[in-house]
Amino acid sequence: MIRKNDRNLLKWICENVVDFEDENDESGLTWDSTHEDALKFMSSIPPKEKAQKYGVYSCRMYFIEITEFDDIKEGLEKGFISRHMSLVIYRWNKSVGRKNWDMSDVDQVLHPEIGSIRSNNFIYNNLKHLLDLGVMECINPEVKTGKIFRLTEKGERILEST
């Protein structure tokens, strides 16, 4: 992770993004390039390409190398990366064959109190059981994502009796 205003940005780009000493380099950067040149180069790369091709994510103040989960973890802990952005980066990485973490890892960083039992299957299986029992119902089953569930009258009666 490096701040965008760090004067070592050019060196960081050479170490983590492109080797502008390589004859196939198309960045246009050299050791004589300025900090502004380096920043302009990084800003010119679309976010998806930055993540997929170079393994870098750009947030407001930082460039974050995302080659392993610890990089995402640091960004999550410092509040530079959201769960949603982690999911986007995960999908971008997965589409180029670089799957290096699971979203349950992200959830454990954001919600350590839940522990390792939190997973989509854990939640889905229990929700499905409550739906099958008639204790809960989906009020918008036609949508693919963002379903909303509520207690049924039966569920309210059970909850009141406990």
Short mmCIF file of N, CA and C in Angstrom, two decimals:
data_model
loop_
_atom_site.label_atom_id
_atom_site.label_comp_id
_atom_site.label_asym_id
_atom_site.label_seq_id
_atom_site.Cartn_x
_atom_site.Cartn_y
_atom_site.Cartn_z
N MET A 1 0.85 -1.17 0.00
CA MET A 1 0.00 0.00 0.00
C MET A 1 0.90 1.23 0.00
N ILE A 2 0.54 2.19 -0.83
CA ILE A 2 1.31 3.42 -0.88
C ILE A 2 0.36 4.60 -1.08
N ARG A 3 0.64 5.67 -0.38
CA ARG A 3 -0.15 6.89 -0.55
C ARG A 3 0.12 7.46 -1.93
N LYS A 4 -0.91 8.02 -2.54
CA LYS A 4 -0.76 8.59 -3.88
C LYS A 4 0.19 9.78 -3.90
N ASN A 5 0.36 10.45 -2.77
CA ASN A 5 1.27 11.59 -2.75
C ASN A 5 2.67 11.23 -2.25
N ASP A 6 2.93 9.94 -2.06
CA ASP A 6 4.25 9.49 -1.63
C ASP A 6 5.26 9.70 -2.76
N ARG A 7 6.37 10.32 -2.45
CA ARG A 7 7.39 10.62 -3.46
C ARG A 7 8.11 9.37 -3.96
N ASN A 8 7.88 8.23 -3.33
CA ASN A 8 8.46 6.97 -3.78
C ASN A 8 7.51 6.21 -4.71
N LEU A 9 6.47 6.89 -5.20
CA LEU A 9 5.47 6.24 -6.05
C LEU A 9 6.10 5.63 -7.30
N LEU A 10 7.00 6.35 -7.93
CA LEU A 10 7.64 5.84 -9.16
C LEU A 10 8.37 4.53 -8.88
N LYS A 11 9.10 4.47 -7.77
CA LYS A 11 9.81 3.24 -7.40
C LYS A 11 8.81 2.13 -7.10
N TRP A 12 7.71 2.44 -6.40
CA TRP A 12 6.69 1.46 -6.07
C TRP A 12 6.05 0.90 -7.34
N ILE A 13 5.79 1.77 -8.31
CA ILE A 13 5.21 1.33 -9.58
C ILE A 13 6.16 0.36 -10.28
N CYS A 14 7.44 0.68 -10.27
CA CYS A 14 8.42 -0.21 -10.91
C CYS A 14 8.51 -1.55 -10.18
N GLU A 15 8.38 -1.54 -8.87
CA GLU A 15 8.49 -2.78 -8.10
C GLU A 15 7.20 -3.61 -8.14
N ASN A 16 6.03 -2.96 -8.21
CA ASN A 16 4.77 -3.66 -8.04
C ASN A 16 3.84 -3.66 -9.24
N VAL A 17 4.07 -2.78 -10.21
CA VAL A 17 3.12 -2.68 -11.31
C VAL A 17 3.79 -3.04 -12.62
N VAL A 18 4.69 -2.22 -13.10
CA VAL A 18 5.38 -2.49 -14.37
C VAL A 18 6.87 -2.26 -14.20
N ASP A 19 7.63 -3.01 -14.95
CA ASP A 19 9.08 -2.81 -14.97
C ASP A 19 9.39 -1.97 -16.20
N PHE A 20 9.57 -0.66 -16.02
CA PHE A 20 9.77 0.19 -17.18
C PHE A 20 11.19 0.11 -17.73
N GLU A 21 11.97 -0.80 -17.19
CA GLU A 21 13.27 -1.11 -17.80
C GLU A 21 13.13 -2.25 -18.80
N ASP A 22 11.97 -2.91 -18.80
CA ASP A 22 11.70 -4.01 -19.72
C ASP A 22 11.44 -3.44 -21.12
N GLU A 23 11.99 -4.09 -22.14
CA GLU A 23 11.84 -3.58 -23.51
C GLU A 23 10.40 -3.63 -24.00
N ASN A 24 9.54 -4.46 -23.39
CA ASN A 24 8.14 -4.55 -23.80
C ASN A 24 7.23 -3.60 -23.01
N ASP A 25 7.81 -2.80 -22.14
CA ASP A 25 7.02 -1.88 -21.32
C ASP A 25 6.40 -0.79 -22.19
N GLU A 26 5.10 -0.56 -21.96
CA GLU A 26 4.38 0.46 -22.71
C GLU A 26 3.91 1.60 -21.82
N SER A 27 4.41 1.66 -20.58
CA SER A 27 3.94 2.68 -19.64
C SER A 27 4.42 4.08 -20.01
N GLY A 28 5.54 4.17 -20.68
CA GLY A 28 6.11 5.47 -20.99
C GLY A 28 6.90 6.08 -19.84
N LEU A 29 6.99 5.36 -18.72
CA LEU A 29 7.73 5.86 -17.56
C LEU A 29 9.20 5.49 -17.65
N THR A 30 10.03 6.35 -17.10
CA THR A 30 11.47 6.09 -16.97
C THR A 30 11.88 6.53 -15.57
N TRP A 31 13.12 6.28 -15.22
CA TRP A 31 13.60 6.72 -13.91
C TRP A 31 13.64 8.25 -13.82
N ASP A 32 13.60 8.91 -14.96
CA ASP A 32 13.58 10.38 -14.98
C ASP A 32 12.17 10.94 -14.92
N SER A 33 11.16 10.08 -14.92
CA SER A 33 9.76 10.54 -14.85
C SER A 33 9.51 11.21 -13.50
N THR A 34 8.56 12.10 -13.49
CA THR A 34 8.21 12.81 -12.25
C THR A 34 7.13 12.05 -11.50
N HIS A 35 6.90 12.48 -10.28
CA HIS A 35 5.82 11.92 -9.47
C HIS A 35 4.48 12.11 -10.20
N GLU A 36 4.30 13.25 -10.79
CA GLU A 36 3.06 13.55 -11.51
C GLU A 36 2.89 12.61 -12.71
N ASP A 37 4.01 12.29 -13.41
CA ASP A 37 3.94 11.33 -14.52
C ASP A 37 3.48 9.96 -14.02
N ALA A 38 4.03 9.55 -12.88
CA ALA A 38 3.68 8.25 -12.31
C ALA A 38 2.21 8.22 -11.91
N LEU A 39 1.75 9.28 -11.28
CA LEU A 39 0.36 9.37 -10.86
C LEU A 39 -0.58 9.40 -12.07
N LYS A 40 -0.18 10.13 -13.10
CA LYS A 40 -0.98 10.21 -14.32
C LYS A 40 -1.09 8.84 -14.99
N PHE A 41 0.03 8.10 -15.03
CA PHE A 41 0.02 6.76 -15.60
C PHE A 41 -0.95 5.86 -14.85
N MET A 42 -0.86 5.84 -13.52
CA MET A 42 -1.73 4.97 -12.72
C MET A 42 -3.19 5.38 -12.87
N SER A 43 -3.45 6.66 -12.97
CA SER A 43 -4.83 7.14 -13.11
C SER A 43 -5.40 6.84 -14.49
N SER A 44 -4.52 6.63 -15.47
CA SER A 44 -5.00 6.36 -16.83
C SER A 44 -5.47 4.92 -17.03
N ILE A 45 -5.14 4.05 -16.11
CA ILE A 45 -5.52 2.63 -16.23
C ILE A 45 -6.92 2.44 -15.66
N PRO A 46 -7.84 1.85 -16.43
CA PRO A 46 -9.18 1.59 -15.89
C PRO A 46 -9.11 0.68 -14.66
N PRO A 47 -10.00 0.89 -13.67
CA PRO A 47 -9.95 0.11 -12.42
C PRO A 47 -9.92 -1.40 -12.63
N LYS A 48 -10.74 -1.91 -13.54
CA LYS A 48 -10.78 -3.36 -13.76
C LYS A 48 -9.44 -3.87 -14.28
N GLU A 49 -8.86 -3.15 -15.25
CA GLU A 49 -7.56 -3.55 -15.79
C GLU A 49 -6.47 -3.44 -14.72
N LYS A 50 -6.57 -2.40 -13.88
CA LYS A 50 -5.60 -2.22 -12.81
C LYS A 50 -5.59 -3.46 -11.91
N ALA A 51 -6.79 -3.95 -11.57
CA ALA A 51 -6.89 -5.12 -10.69
C ALA A 51 -6.50 -6.40 -11.41
N GLN A 52 -7.00 -6.59 -12.63
CA GLN A 52 -6.77 -7.85 -13.33
C GLN A 52 -5.35 -7.98 -13.87
N LYS A 53 -4.86 -6.96 -14.53
CA LYS A 53 -3.56 -7.04 -15.19
C LYS A 53 -2.40 -6.77 -14.24
N TYR A 54 -2.59 -5.78 -13.37
CA TYR A 54 -1.48 -5.34 -12.53
C TYR A 54 -1.62 -5.74 -11.06
N GLY A 55 -2.79 -6.23 -10.65
CA GLY A 55 -2.97 -6.63 -9.26
C GLY A 55 -2.97 -5.45 -8.31
N VAL A 56 -3.52 -4.32 -8.74
CA VAL A 56 -3.52 -3.11 -7.94
C VAL A 56 -4.93 -2.55 -7.88
N TYR A 57 -5.31 -2.05 -6.71
CA TYR A 57 -6.58 -1.36 -6.54
C TYR A 57 -6.28 0.07 -6.15
N SER A 58 -7.06 0.99 -6.68
CA SER A 58 -6.86 2.41 -6.39
C SER A 58 -8.05 2.92 -5.59
N CYS A 59 -7.76 3.42 -4.39
CA CYS A 59 -8.81 4.08 -3.64
C CYS A 59 -8.47 5.57 -3.58
N ARG A 60 -9.17 6.33 -2.78
CA ARG A 60 -9.01 7.77 -2.84
C ARG A 60 -7.57 8.25 -2.58
N MET A 61 -6.96 7.75 -1.54
CA MET A 61 -5.64 8.25 -1.15
C MET A 61 -4.50 7.26 -1.40
N TYR A 62 -4.84 5.99 -1.72
CA TYR A 62 -3.83 4.94 -1.80
C TYR A 62 -3.93 4.12 -3.07
N PHE A 63 -2.80 3.50 -3.41
CA PHE A 63 -2.78 2.39 -4.35
C PHE A 63 -2.46 1.17 -3.50
N ILE A 64 -3.22 0.10 -3.68
CA ILE A 64 -3.06 -1.10 -2.87
C ILE A 64 -2.76 -2.27 -3.80
N GLU A 65 -1.65 -2.94 -3.55
CA GLU A 65 -1.34 -4.16 -4.28
C GLU A 65 -2.24 -5.25 -3.72
N ILE A 66 -2.92 -6.01 -4.59
CA ILE A 66 -3.90 -6.99 -4.14
C ILE A 66 -3.53 -8.40 -4.58
N THR A 67 -2.30 -8.78 -4.35
CA THR A 67 -1.85 -10.11 -4.76
C THR A 67 -2.21 -11.19 -3.76
N GLU A 68 -2.51 -10.81 -2.52
CA GLU A 68 -2.89 -11.81 -1.53
C GLU A 68 -3.92 -11.21 -0.58
N PHE A 69 -4.55 -12.07 0.21
CA PHE A 69 -5.64 -11.60 1.06
C PHE A 69 -5.18 -10.58 2.09
N ASP A 70 -3.96 -10.68 2.57
CA ASP A 70 -3.48 -9.72 3.57
C ASP A 70 -3.56 -8.28 3.07
N ASP A 71 -3.42 -8.10 1.75
CA ASP A 71 -3.53 -6.76 1.17
C ASP A 71 -4.97 -6.25 1.30
N ILE A 72 -5.93 -7.11 0.99
CA ILE A 72 -7.34 -6.76 1.14
C ILE A 72 -7.66 -6.53 2.61
N LYS A 73 -7.14 -7.41 3.47
CA LYS A 73 -7.39 -7.31 4.90
C LYS A 73 -6.93 -5.96 5.44
N GLU A 74 -5.75 -5.53 5.05
CA GLU A 74 -5.23 -4.24 5.51
C GLU A 74 -6.13 -3.11 5.04
N GLY A 75 -6.58 -3.17 3.79
CA GLY A 75 -7.48 -2.15 3.27
C GLY A 75 -8.82 -2.14 3.99
N LEU A 76 -9.35 -3.32 4.34
CA LEU A 76 -10.61 -3.42 5.08
C LEU A 76 -10.45 -2.87 6.49
N GLU A 77 -9.36 -3.25 7.16
CA GLU A 77 -9.14 -2.81 8.53
C GLU A 77 -8.96 -1.30 8.63
N LYS A 78 -8.35 -0.71 7.62
CA LYS A 78 -8.13 0.73 7.63
C LYS A 78 -9.30 1.50 7.02
N GLY A 79 -10.30 0.77 6.51
CA GLY A 79 -11.49 1.41 5.97
C GLY A 79 -11.32 1.95 4.56
N PHE A 80 -10.27 1.54 3.85
CA PHE A 80 -10.04 2.01 2.48
C PHE A 80 -10.82 1.20 1.46
N ILE A 81 -11.16 -0.03 1.83
CA ILE A 81 -11.88 -0.93 0.92
C ILE A 81 -13.15 -1.38 1.63
N SER A 82 -14.26 -1.38 0.93
CA SER A 82 -15.53 -1.84 1.50
C SER A 82 -15.75 -3.32 1.15
N ARG A 83 -16.74 -3.92 1.76
CA ARG A 83 -17.08 -5.30 1.42
C ARG A 83 -17.49 -5.38 -0.05
N HIS A 84 -18.26 -4.38 -0.49
CA HIS A 84 -18.70 -4.37 -1.89
C HIS A 84 -17.51 -4.31 -2.84
N MET A 85 -16.54 -3.44 -2.54
CA MET A 85 -15.37 -3.34 -3.42
C MET A 85 -14.54 -4.62 -3.35
N SER A 86 -14.49 -5.25 -2.19
CA SER A 86 -13.79 -6.54 -2.07
C SER A 86 -14.42 -7.57 -2.99
N LEU A 87 -15.75 -7.57 -3.04
CA LEU A 87 -16.47 -8.51 -3.91
C LEU A 87 -16.18 -8.21 -5.37
N VAL A 88 -16.15 -6.93 -5.74
CA VAL A 88 -15.84 -6.55 -7.12
C VAL A 88 -14.43 -7.00 -7.48
N ILE A 89 -13.47 -6.74 -6.62
CA ILE A 89 -12.08 -7.14 -6.88
C ILE A 89 -11.98 -8.66 -6.95
N TYR A 90 -12.69 -9.35 -6.05
CA TYR A 90 -12.72 -10.82 -6.05
C TYR A 90 -13.21 -11.34 -7.40
N ARG A 91 -14.29 -10.77 -7.91
CA ARG A 91 -14.84 -11.20 -9.21
C ARG A 91 -13.86 -10.89 -10.34
N TRP A 92 -13.23 -9.71 -10.30
CA TRP A 92 -12.26 -9.36 -11.34
C TRP A 92 -11.09 -10.35 -11.32
N ASN A 93 -10.59 -10.65 -10.13
CA ASN A 93 -9.48 -11.60 -10.01
C ASN A 93 -9.88 -12.99 -10.47
N LYS A 94 -11.07 -13.41 -10.07
CA LYS A 94 -11.54 -14.75 -10.42
C LYS A 94 -11.68 -14.90 -11.93
N SER A 95 -12.13 -13.84 -12.61
CA SER A 95 -12.34 -13.93 -14.06
C SER A 95 -11.04 -14.07 -14.85
N VAL A 96 -9.90 -13.75 -14.23
CA VAL A 96 -8.61 -13.97 -14.91
C VAL A 96 -7.84 -15.12 -14.26
N GLY A 97 -8.54 -15.91 -13.44
CA GLY A 97 -7.91 -17.10 -12.85
C GLY A 97 -7.08 -16.83 -11.62
N ARG A 98 -7.21 -15.65 -11.01
CA ARG A 98 -6.45 -15.33 -9.81
C ARG A 98 -7.42 -15.25 -8.63
N LYS A 99 -7.77 -16.42 -8.10
CA LYS A 99 -8.69 -16.45 -6.96
C LYS A 99 -7.85 -16.65 -5.72
N ASN A 100 -7.69 -15.60 -4.95
CA ASN A 100 -6.77 -15.70 -3.82
C ASN A 100 -7.40 -15.44 -2.46
N TRP A 101 -8.71 -15.37 -2.39
CA TRP A 101 -9.40 -15.32 -1.11
C TRP A 101 -10.86 -15.62 -1.35
N ASP A 102 -11.57 -15.77 -0.27
CA ASP A 102 -13.00 -16.06 -0.32
C ASP A 102 -13.72 -14.94 0.41
N MET A 103 -14.94 -14.64 0.04
CA MET A 103 -15.66 -13.55 0.67
C MET A 103 -15.94 -13.82 2.15
N SER A 104 -15.92 -15.09 2.57
CA SER A 104 -16.08 -15.35 4.00
C SER A 104 -14.87 -14.81 4.77
N ASP A 105 -13.69 -14.76 4.12
CA ASP A 105 -12.51 -14.14 4.73
C ASP A 105 -12.78 -12.66 4.99
N VAL A 106 -13.39 -12.00 4.01
CA VAL A 106 -13.72 -10.58 4.14
C VAL A 106 -14.71 -10.38 5.29
N ASP A 107 -15.74 -11.23 5.36
CA ASP A 107 -16.73 -11.11 6.42
C ASP A 107 -16.12 -11.32 7.80
N GLN A 108 -15.14 -12.22 7.90
CA GLN A 108 -14.49 -12.45 9.19
C GLN A 108 -13.68 -11.24 9.63
N VAL A 109 -13.10 -10.51 8.68
CA VAL A 109 -12.37 -9.29 9.04
C VAL A 109 -13.35 -8.22 9.50
N LEU A 110 -14.45 -8.07 8.78
CA LEU A 110 -15.43 -7.03 9.10
C LEU A 110 -16.27 -7.36 10.34
N HIS A 111 -16.51 -8.66 10.57
CA HIS A 111 -17.37 -9.09 11.67
C HIS A 111 -16.70 -10.24 12.44
N PRO A 112 -15.59 -9.97 13.12
CA PRO A 112 -14.88 -11.06 13.81
C PRO A 112 -15.70 -11.71 14.91
N GLU A 113 -16.70 -10.99 15.45
CA GLU A 113 -17.52 -11.55 16.52
C GLU A 113 -18.37 -12.71 16.05
N ILE A 114 -18.62 -12.81 14.74
CA ILE A 114 -19.43 -13.90 14.20
C ILE A 114 -18.63 -15.18 14.12
N GLY A 115 -17.34 -15.07 13.90
CA GLY A 115 -16.48 -16.24 13.86
C GLY A 115 -16.56 -16.99 12.54
N SER A 116 -16.09 -18.20 12.57
CA SER A 116 -15.96 -18.97 11.34
C SER A 116 -17.25 -19.65 10.89
N ILE A 117 -18.31 -19.58 11.70
CA ILE A 117 -19.55 -20.27 11.29
C ILE A 117 -20.30 -19.51 10.21
N ARG A 118 -19.97 -18.24 10.01
CA ARG A 118 -20.70 -17.45 9.02
C ARG A 118 -20.28 -17.85 7.61
N SER A 119 -21.22 -18.29 6.87
CA SER A 119 -21.00 -18.60 5.47
C SER A 119 -22.35 -18.51 4.78
N ASN A 120 -22.33 -18.38 3.49
CA ASN A 120 -23.59 -18.30 2.75
C ASN A 120 -24.41 -19.56 2.94
N ASN A 121 -23.75 -20.73 2.93
CA ASN A 121 -24.48 -21.99 3.10
C ASN A 121 -25.10 -22.08 4.48
N PHE A 122 -24.37 -21.63 5.50
CA PHE A 122 -24.88 -21.67 6.87
C PHE A 122 -26.16 -20.84 6.96
N ILE A 123 -26.11 -19.64 6.44
CA ILE A 123 -27.26 -18.74 6.50
C ILE A 123 -28.40 -19.29 5.63
N TYR A 124 -28.08 -19.68 4.41
CA TYR A 124 -29.11 -20.18 3.49
C TYR A 124 -29.81 -21.40 4.05
N ASN A 125 -29.06 -22.36 4.57
CA ASN A 125 -29.67 -23.59 5.08
C ASN A 125 -30.62 -23.32 6.23
N ASN A 126 -30.24 -22.42 7.14
CA ASN A 126 -31.12 -22.10 8.26
C ASN A 126 -32.33 -21.29 7.80
N LEU A 127 -32.14 -20.37 6.87
CA LEU A 127 -33.26 -19.60 6.34
C LEU A 127 -34.23 -20.52 5.60
N LYS A 128 -33.71 -21.44 4.82
CA LYS A 128 -34.55 -22.39 4.08
C LYS A 128 -35.38 -23.24 5.05
N HIS A 129 -34.76 -23.64 6.14
CA HIS A 129 -35.47 -24.43 7.15
C HIS A 129 -36.63 -23.62 7.74
N LEU A 130 -36.39 -22.35 8.05
CA LEU A 130 -37.45 -21.49 8.61
C LEU A 130 -38.56 -21.25 7.58
N LEU A 131 -38.19 -21.13 6.31
CA LEU A 131 -39.20 -20.98 5.25
C LEU A 131 -40.04 -22.24 5.12
N ASP A 132 -39.37 -23.41 5.15
CA ASP A 132 -40.08 -24.70 5.04
C ASP A 132 -41.04 -24.91 6.20
N LEU A 133 -40.68 -24.41 7.38
CA LEU A 133 -41.55 -24.54 8.55
C LEU A 133 -42.69 -23.54 8.53
N GLY A 134 -42.64 -22.58 7.63
CA GLY A 134 -43.69 -21.56 7.57
C GLY A 134 -43.53 -20.47 8.61
N VAL A 135 -42.36 -20.37 9.20
CA VAL A 135 -42.10 -19.36 10.23
C VAL A 135 -41.70 -18.03 9.59
N MET A 136 -41.10 -18.10 8.42
CA MET A 136 -40.69 -16.90 7.69
C MET A 136 -41.21 -16.99 6.26
N GLU A 137 -41.28 -15.82 5.60
CA GLU A 137 -41.68 -15.77 4.20
C GLU A 137 -40.89 -14.70 3.48
N CYS A 138 -40.73 -14.89 2.18
CA CYS A 138 -40.06 -13.91 1.34
C CYS A 138 -41.13 -13.00 0.76
N ILE A 139 -40.94 -11.68 0.91
CA ILE A 139 -41.96 -10.76 0.42
C ILE A 139 -41.69 -10.28 -1.01
N ASN A 140 -40.51 -10.61 -1.55
CA ASN A 140 -40.22 -10.24 -2.95
C ASN A 140 -39.49 -11.39 -3.66
N PRO A 141 -40.15 -12.55 -3.81
CA PRO A 141 -39.49 -13.72 -4.39
C PRO A 141 -39.12 -13.56 -5.86
N GLU A 142 -39.67 -12.56 -6.52
CA GLU A 142 -39.40 -12.38 -7.95
C GLU A 142 -38.01 -11.80 -8.23
N VAL A 143 -37.39 -11.18 -7.24
CA VAL A 143 -36.06 -10.58 -7.47
C VAL A 143 -34.98 -11.64 -7.30
N LYS A 144 -33.89 -11.46 -8.03
CA LYS A 144 -32.80 -12.42 -7.97
C LYS A 144 -31.90 -12.15 -6.76
N THR A 145 -31.60 -10.88 -6.54
CA THR A 145 -30.77 -10.51 -5.38
C THR A 145 -31.52 -9.46 -4.57
N GLY A 146 -31.19 -9.37 -3.30
CA GLY A 146 -31.83 -8.39 -2.43
C GLY A 146 -33.18 -8.82 -1.91
N LYS A 147 -33.37 -10.13 -1.73
CA LYS A 147 -34.65 -10.63 -1.22
C LYS A 147 -34.86 -10.13 0.21
N ILE A 148 -36.12 -9.89 0.53
CA ILE A 148 -36.49 -9.42 1.86
C ILE A 148 -37.38 -10.48 2.50
N PHE A 149 -37.04 -10.84 3.75
CA PHE A 149 -37.76 -11.87 4.48
C PHE A 149 -38.39 -11.26 5.73
N ARG A 150 -39.50 -11.85 6.16
CA ARG A 150 -40.15 -11.41 7.39
C ARG A 150 -40.78 -12.61 8.08
N LEU A 151 -41.09 -12.41 9.36
CA LEU A 151 -41.78 -13.44 10.12
C LEU A 151 -43.22 -13.55 9.63
N THR A 152 -43.73 -14.76 9.61
CA THR A 152 -45.15 -14.97 9.32
C THR A 152 -45.91 -14.84 10.64
N GLU A 153 -47.23 -14.92 10.56
CA GLU A 153 -48.03 -14.90 11.80
C GLU A 153 -47.62 -16.06 12.71
N LYS A 154 -47.40 -17.20 12.09
CA LYS A 154 -46.96 -18.39 12.84
C LYS A 154 -45.62 -18.09 13.54
N GLY A 155 -44.71 -17.47 12.83
CA GLY A 155 -43.41 -17.14 13.40
C GLY A 155 -43.52 -16.16 14.55
N GLU A 156 -44.43 -15.18 14.42
CA GLU A 156 -44.64 -14.21 15.50
C GLU A 156 -45.22 -14.88 16.73
N ARG A 157 -46.16 -15.81 16.52
CA ARG A 157 -46.75 -16.53 17.65
C ARG A 157 -45.69 -17.35 18.39
N ILE A 158 -44.83 -18.01 17.61
CA ILE A 158 -43.76 -18.82 18.23
C ILE A 158 -42.80 -17.92 19.01
N LEU A 159 -42.45 -16.80 18.41
CA LEU A 159 -41.52 -15.87 19.06
C LEU A 159 -42.12 -15.31 20.33
N GLU A 160 -43.41 -15.00 20.34
CA GLU A 160 -44.08 -14.46 21.52
C GLU A 160 -44.16 -15.49 22.64
N SER A 161 -44.28 -16.77 22.28
CA SER A 161 -44.45 -17.81 23.28
C SER A 161 -43.14 -18.22 23.93
N THR A 162 -42.01 -17.77 23.38
CA THR A 162 -40.71 -18.16 23.98
C THR A 162 -40.21 -17.15 24.96
#
